[in-house]
Every structure is written in C-alpha cells, then in structure tokens.
XYZ file of C-alpha atoms in Angstrom:
399
model
C 120.363 80.806 114.929
C 123.563 80.167 113.545
C 126.653 82.575 114.015
C 127.756 82.276 110.492
C 126.820 83.512 107.127
C 127.877 82.102 103.817
C 128.144 84.701 101.039
C 129.512 85.099 97.390
C 132.596 87.105 97.597
C 134.553 89.153 94.983
C 138.492 87.973 95.138
C 139.393 89.556 91.658
C 138.215 89.877 88.347
C 136.399 86.890 87.391
C 137.139 85.015 90.450
C 133.839 84.910 92.703
C 134.058 82.211 95.705
C 131.432 81.414 98.525
C 133.288 82.237 101.786
C 131.861 81.882 105.177
C 131.853 84.918 107.257
C 130.493 86.146 110.544
C 127.012 86.712 111.101
C 125.713 90.303 110.433
C 125.053 92.693 113.157
C 122.878 95.444 113.589
C 125.470 98.083 112.882
C 126.252 100.419 110.344
C 129.522 100.112 108.167
C 131.355 102.479 110.043
C 130.755 100.303 113.275
C 127.639 102.657 114.731
C 124.768 100.943 116.367
C 121.782 100.565 114.151
C 118.191 100.056 116.037
C 116.641 101.006 113.488
C 117.932 97.936 111.362
C 116.893 94.280 111.074
C 118.815 90.976 110.108
C 116.828 89.431 106.794
C 117.314 85.487 106.032
C 117.720 85.572 102.304
C 115.095 83.523 100.188
C 115.847 84.979 96.778
C 119.076 87.098 95.932
C 119.580 87.531 92.124
C 122.662 87.718 90.165
C 122.149 90.984 88.109
C 123.685 92.378 84.671
C 125.220 95.095 86.915
C 127.285 92.378 88.738
C 128.676 91.500 85.849
C 130.366 95.065 85.669
C 132.293 94.271 88.756
C 132.936 90.385 87.850
C 134.728 91.826 84.507
C 136.548 94.525 86.343
C 134.848 97.581 84.753
C 133.071 98.689 88.171
C 136.242 98.691 90.674
C 135.471 97.318 94.164
C 137.663 96.187 96.718
C 138.873 92.337 97.162
C 136.455 90.346 99.660
C 133.538 92.567 99.047
C 130.396 90.512 99.321
C 128.263 90.658 96.335
C 124.693 91.382 95.536
C 121.944 93.513 95.517
C 118.747 91.900 94.497
C 117.241 90.913 97.712
C 114.021 89.126 98.764
C 113.809 87.648 102.438
C 112.400 87.039 105.855
C 112.982 89.217 108.582
C 114.642 87.396 111.754
C 115.763 90.133 113.812
C 114.441 93.386 114.515
C 116.215 96.545 116.462
C 114.754 98.288 119.547
C 113.506 101.220 117.108
C 111.956 99.103 114.529
C 107.895 99.623 114.929
C 106.419 98.331 111.786
C 108.088 95.138 110.686
C 108.169 91.858 112.731
C 109.999 88.630 112.361
C 108.632 86.500 109.757
C 107.604 89.318 107.526
C 108.559 88.330 103.773
C 110.165 91.550 102.380
C 111.962 92.977 99.188
C 115.086 95.242 100.041
C 115.422 97.959 97.622
C 119.189 97.821 96.051
C 119.336 101.814 96.966
C 120.337 102.634 100.638
C 117.969 105.467 101.820
C 117.888 106.924 105.232
C 114.260 108.448 105.014
C 115.614 111.589 106.574
C 117.483 113.627 104.307
C 115.976 116.062 101.620
C 116.268 113.744 98.810
C 114.785 110.881 100.546
C 111.989 113.030 101.543
C 111.407 113.831 98.090
C 111.348 110.291 97.066
C 114.896 110.623 95.296
C 116.307 107.886 97.288
C 118.715 106.427 94.374
C 120.482 109.835 95.764
C 120.289 109.595 99.362
C 122.383 112.447 101.482
C 123.532 110.407 104.443
C 124.245 106.832 103.532
C 127.287 107.488 101.710
C 130.304 109.790 103.169
C 131.674 110.008 99.640
C 128.774 110.538 97.477
C 125.168 110.981 97.255
C 124.510 107.807 96.567
C 124.556 104.210 98.580
C 123.712 100.852 97.279
C 124.361 97.306 98.804
C 127.218 95.323 96.986
C 128.620 97.993 95.036
C 131.165 99.413 97.080
C 128.987 102.715 97.434
C 128.907 103.545 101.173
C 130.178 99.980 102.579
C 127.326 98.311 102.663
C 127.373 94.479 102.549
C 125.950 92.642 99.380
C 123.112 90.136 99.847
C 124.169 87.433 97.549
C 124.530 85.456 101.107
C 122.397 83.252 103.872
C 121.555 86.648 105.758
C 122.188 90.437 105.655
C 121.701 93.902 107.426
C 119.403 96.231 106.445
C 119.297 99.801 107.959
C 116.322 102.305 108.482
C 114.235 99.215 107.999
C 110.934 100.482 108.563
C 111.482 102.992 106.084
C 112.980 100.884 103.277
C 111.671 97.577 103.067
C 108.466 96.593 101.269
C 106.684 94.006 103.012
C 104.513 91.675 101.330
C 101.036 91.853 102.459
C 100.547 87.996 102.415
C 102.985 85.513 103.232
C 101.440 82.959 101.471
C 100.653 84.694 98.451
C 104.052 86.091 98.494
C 105.731 82.989 98.184
C 103.426 81.497 95.418
C 104.831 84.444 93.328
C 108.304 84.678 94.859
C 110.404 84.190 91.636
C 108.350 87.778 90.286
C 108.545 89.342 93.470
C 112.065 88.829 93.598
C 112.982 91.288 90.949
C 111.340 94.179 92.735
C 114.486 95.213 94.371
C 116.397 96.257 90.953
C 115.530 95.409 87.818
C 111.772 95.829 87.582
C 111.849 99.169 89.048
C 115.112 100.406 87.253
C 113.220 98.969 84.169
C 110.083 101.398 84.582
C 111.834 104.051 85.685
C 113.917 104.283 82.384
C 110.530 103.866 80.649
C 109.095 106.755 83.056
C 111.765 109.060 81.928
C 111.587 107.954 78.509
C 107.654 109.299 78.843
C 106.020 105.991 77.720
C 102.535 105.916 77.463
C 99.832 104.064 75.859
C 100.333 104.130 72.190
C 103.891 104.899 72.666
C 106.671 103.363 70.063
C 109.625 102.088 72.345
C 113.093 101.058 71.314
C 114.883 98.850 74.267
C 118.596 98.618 73.794
C 119.181 95.355 75.332
C 117.632 92.039 76.084
C 119.132 91.423 79.370
C 117.005 90.408 82.319
C 116.792 94.202 82.950
C 115.688 95.076 79.128
C 113.066 91.968 79.345
C 111.552 93.601 82.510
C 111.467 96.827 80.249
C 109.230 94.956 77.808
C 107.085 93.392 80.367
C 106.795 96.931 81.687
C 106.354 98.678 78.626
C 103.325 96.577 77.710
C 102.171 97.207 81.223
C 102.095 101.040 80.298
C 100.465 100.072 77.075
C 103.184 101.012 74.644
C 102.568 99.775 71.119
C 105.350 98.731 69.121
C 107.990 97.708 71.422
C 111.296 96.941 69.244
C 114.304 95.173 71.658
C 118.000 95.042 70.236
C 120.383 92.687 71.163
C 123.024 90.292 70.099
C 121.965 86.964 71.396
C 119.397 85.069 69.332
C 118.103 83.028 72.537
C 117.655 86.507 74.494
C 115.725 88.175 71.383
C 113.209 84.845 70.926
C 112.250 85.166 74.708
C 111.000 88.649 74.140
C 109.933 87.865 70.492
C 107.460 85.155 71.804
C 106.377 87.722 74.002
C 105.215 90.268 71.323
C 107.991 92.351 70.728
C 109.553 92.887 67.696
C 113.527 92.430 67.632
C 116.760 93.674 65.750
C 119.819 91.627 65.937
C 122.456 94.090 66.121
C 124.937 91.768 64.891
C 123.211 91.687 61.626
C 122.647 95.367 60.614
C 124.560 98.030 59.817
C 122.233 100.801 60.551
C 120.018 100.778 63.732
C 117.657 103.469 61.964
C 117.371 101.520 58.781
C 116.286 98.150 61.036
C 113.984 100.567 63.173
C 112.099 101.980 59.813
C 111.764 98.348 58.245
C 109.618 97.413 61.222
C 107.908 101.005 61.740
C 108.034 102.396 58.568
C 109.927 105.717 60.342
C 113.755 105.396 61.530
C 112.390 106.830 64.737
C 110.727 105.573 67.758
C 109.019 108.105 70.368
C 110.853 106.809 73.556
C 113.920 104.754 73.664
C 115.922 103.257 76.775
C 119.741 102.196 77.164
C 119.639 99.183 79.495
C 123.360 98.358 78.592
C 125.697 100.940 79.944
C 129.149 101.108 79.122
C 129.897 97.675 78.250
C 128.067 98.351 74.627
C 129.102 96.902 71.498
C 129.363 98.102 67.593
C 126.556 96.933 64.775
C 127.114 94.604 62.137
C 130.749 93.647 61.409
C 131.872 96.039 64.605
C 129.863 93.565 66.845
C 132.634 91.668 68.645
C 133.988 95.207 69.359
C 133.456 97.101 72.750
C 132.005 100.909 72.018
C 131.431 101.908 75.456
C 129.399 104.858 74.418
C 127.241 103.060 71.747
C 124.263 102.395 73.324
C 123.647 105.499 74.566
C 124.064 107.130 71.171
C 122.059 104.331 69.955
C 119.451 105.204 72.128
C 119.913 109.131 71.263
C 119.633 108.310 67.373
C 116.598 106.215 67.529
C 114.615 108.555 69.553
C 112.506 110.815 67.561
C 112.870 114.687 67.185
C 110.940 115.876 70.418
C 111.231 112.135 72.082
C 112.854 111.502 75.069
C 115.326 108.736 76.468
C 116.187 107.099 79.555
C 119.706 106.296 80.244
C 119.748 103.533 83.243
C 122.710 101.458 82.363
C 126.008 102.102 84.217
C 128.275 104.717 83.182
C 130.985 104.944 85.607
C 134.701 105.348 85.589
C 136.088 101.986 83.630
C 139.253 101.165 84.542
C 139.222 98.154 82.006
C 138.564 100.542 78.975
C 141.308 101.218 76.550
C 140.292 104.574 75.888
C 141.971 106.812 78.783
C 139.105 109.287 79.034
C 136.633 106.412 79.901
C 139.156 105.275 82.181
C 138.226 108.632 84.339
C 134.355 108.266 83.528
C 134.303 110.335 80.619
C 132.467 109.267 77.415
C 131.947 110.554 73.791
C 128.362 111.583 72.950
C 127.209 112.534 69.476
C 125.272 115.381 71.189
C 125.562 117.884 68.064
C 122.994 115.614 65.852
C 120.717 114.904 69.139
C 120.543 118.430 70.180
C 118.934 119.815 66.888
C 116.217 117.048 68.014
C 115.174 118.836 71.197
C 115.825 115.646 73.216
C 115.044 115.041 76.708
C 117.998 112.997 78.170
C 117.433 111.418 81.851
C 119.881 109.103 83.406
C 120.936 107.416 86.636
C 119.700 104.768 89.028
C 116.126 104.095 89.580
C 114.609 105.116 92.770
C 113.453 101.820 93.752
C 110.935 102.831 96.377
C 109.156 105.350 94.062
C 107.607 102.362 91.988
C 108.079 99.151 94.017
C 104.819 99.103 95.785
C 102.832 99.593 92.799
C 105.027 96.914 90.697
C 104.219 94.827 93.668
C 100.357 95.015 93.393
C 100.600 94.628 89.486
C 102.668 91.191 89.723
C 100.003 89.994 92.898
C 97.025 90.737 90.704
C 98.467 88.962 87.627
C 98.988 92.436 85.362
C 102.236 91.168 84.146
C 101.476 87.146 83.631
C 104.173 86.923 80.638
C 107.083 88.235 83.227
C 108.099 84.998 84.245
C 108.423 83.510 80.847
C 110.211 86.879 79.700
C 112.654 86.675 82.726
C 113.479 82.852 81.941
C 114.405 82.102 85.665
C 116.913 79.302 86.787
C 117.101 78.804 90.546
C 120.291 77.893 91.913
C 122.074 77.344 95.301
C 124.769 79.659 96.591
C 127.754 76.975 95.667
C 126.218 77.223 92.334
C 126.837 81.158 91.669
C 130.316 81.402 91.107
C 129.996 79.500 87.950
C 126.548 81.309 87.500
C 128.542 84.405 86.896
C 130.994 82.834 84.504
C 127.962 81.676 82.444
C 126.023 85.051 82.533
C 129.076 86.283 81.234
C 129.236 84.548 78.467
C 125.677 85.692 77.400
C 123.218 83.252 78.957
C 119.717 83.986 78.569
C 118.881 82.754 82.103
C 118.360 84.915 84.906
C 120.053 83.419 88.162
C 118.290 83.698 91.107
C 120.281 82.235 94.145
C 118.238 80.124 96.787
C 120.733 80.183 99.951
C 118.626 78.102 102.284
C 116.517 75.659 99.822
C 113.399 77.879 100.406
C 112.079 77.147 96.659
C 111.655 73.644 96.410
C 109.103 74.126 93.777
C 111.102 76.776 91.596
C 113.945 74.145 91.506
C-alpha cells in the first residue's frame, strides 16, 4: 500500500489544488489513537454545492484543509476495536461525524453529535467542523466506523449502481430530510428552491414520497430542463417578479403545501434583481410560498458569511419576514440532515430501482482527481453537472 495520499486542498478563495499528503492514520484530529476507526480507499467522492460556499469564501476554513464530505469507498484497514466491518467492504460515509455514544447520537440526531467537535455540537468532514480531514482524496480516515459506515450488502450490486449510491453520504439524505421536515406525503404540492444537485435529489425524493405537483425554482435553464423532463413543473426565477403569482399560474393557488430551501445564504433576487445576491431570499421565498398551516424545511447553509456586504450577515444574522410568516402558523425546521436516519432506507430504494430517474436528474460527470480544480470553477459558474471524482480509476464504465 502507498505511504502517500493525493487530495484536493483549499489554498484560498477560488484556489483549489491537488496536493500530495501523508497517508491517513487511525487517529483523531487531536492525535488520540482511534482503534474504532478505519481507512477507506475512495471509489467515488463528490463535489457538493456546499463546497462552493468554501470555494467562494462565504464559509471560512483554514488554508490547507482537505476538501470533501461526500464519500463512497472500500475499507482497506481496520482498527483493533472494529468488529462488524472488514477489508473489502464497500461503504458510504455519512458527512456528519458522530460518535454513536452521546445523548444525541443515541436518539438518532447524528448531525448534532455532542463529542466529536469540542467547539460546537456538530462535526463534519472537510468543513472545519471538528478538524476532520475531508474525503476528496485517494484515502481517508473514518472514526467510530462500526457505528458510522453504511455497508452495502453486495459488492457487485453496489458497483453496478455506484453512481447513484454515491449520493447517500449527503445530498440524497439531505434532500429527503428537507422534505420530511416540510411534511411531504402522498398528494402534497411541493416547492423546491434550487435546482442544483441537492434540489434535483429533492425532486427525486418528492416523487418517491408520492408528492403530486413538484415545482422547482432556479435561474439556470439547463438545470430546470433536467427536472422538467423528469415530470416537475419549473419556474425560471430570473423571469418572474412574484413567486406566488408564478405558483398560482401552475396550481391555481399562490401557495404549496410544503416548501424546502436547498439554496442557503448565497441566494439571488427575482426578475431584474436576479443578478443580485439576496442572502436571506431563499428562506423568505419558501416561507412566502407555503400555505397557511403548511411547513418548510431549511437545509441550505446559513452560517456567518464573511463575504456578505451586510454587517449582520457577517455575524450569521439574517433578515426574515417573520411577521407575514407568523400569521400563517408555519412549522419551520432547519439545520443539517442526520444522514444515518435515512441512508439505509434510501440505499434500499436505489438497489430496488424505486428511483430509476435519479441518474438522469443528477446528470453526473465522472472526473479524475486532477480535474477537480477545474470542476470547481465550472460548478461555480452554474454548471448543471454533478461532479463525481474517481481518484483511482475505479469507475471505467462510468467514464
């Protein structure tokens, strides 16, 4: 086995590079030995829309941080306390780092683990949350492996569907979580803010849940075309001045039952203001779009944004139109998804072809590790592709 590890590393705003680092060790960020951990050889490691917050400088991380939090790979080394995994297992790595031992983990709230980050009850790979090294690399360390890792039941079956399974680490469970928090069920009308990869996963998951009319709003026609050809209604937000009017033109009513914000704090305005960043626009958009008594899911990233021209937003304080929302008795839920709460069921849905349209919605392009910096630049410009990095050339059929 090699003693080196090539990885995508953040060197500053819009400056990603592929560096050669030391091979990962079975130890925590604080240097403590981790016999409960494993080393994973990455087979598919994706570029996420959340990574663009880092790329653009709106989510601060230290220079030299290894990127990536969407990882699928093969176990190649196990710690002495690992009992239920073995070398050769193909696994999905949830982006939340969770111990499995604290109160929140034992209650299924792995997105707010109380022990893995000494600064806040939340840890994640490649996000400056607990110091855990990201997975846009050849190899990575995963702690608490027996608890954290989702092992695919059949290796050959997993490799046949690896590109769909590759989204189980984040964007598909995140999309599903937003819908569940918004109360989506059979027959629901749904508004999805954002047609990026996570919003497109939201469209697939809404169909899985039996939603009736699924409306997706975005500014890029090539993204909207992907969801349109898979049975969704669409709104080009650069061409409308009122979201409620646009929804009414589709449904006959200005409101939907459920709405989800998949955009976060880098949203833009409507119509003539489409080129202007309106950091709190997406969250206000879904609040406006939801009917009285309905519910919203807020899974877009809303942290302190050092690039915002608004001083309050640099401190993580955003302006909400809560007066108009309050009178509708809304149910509002936000935050990261507890990936482990959903990933097994979603894996089974993929393995048994309950989302056969997922690949078409995602529009995946498999790239090499060396192509990742350019993929970041293209994704930043609004590319409709979902970039999946193949560090070892393990996905020749997909390429």
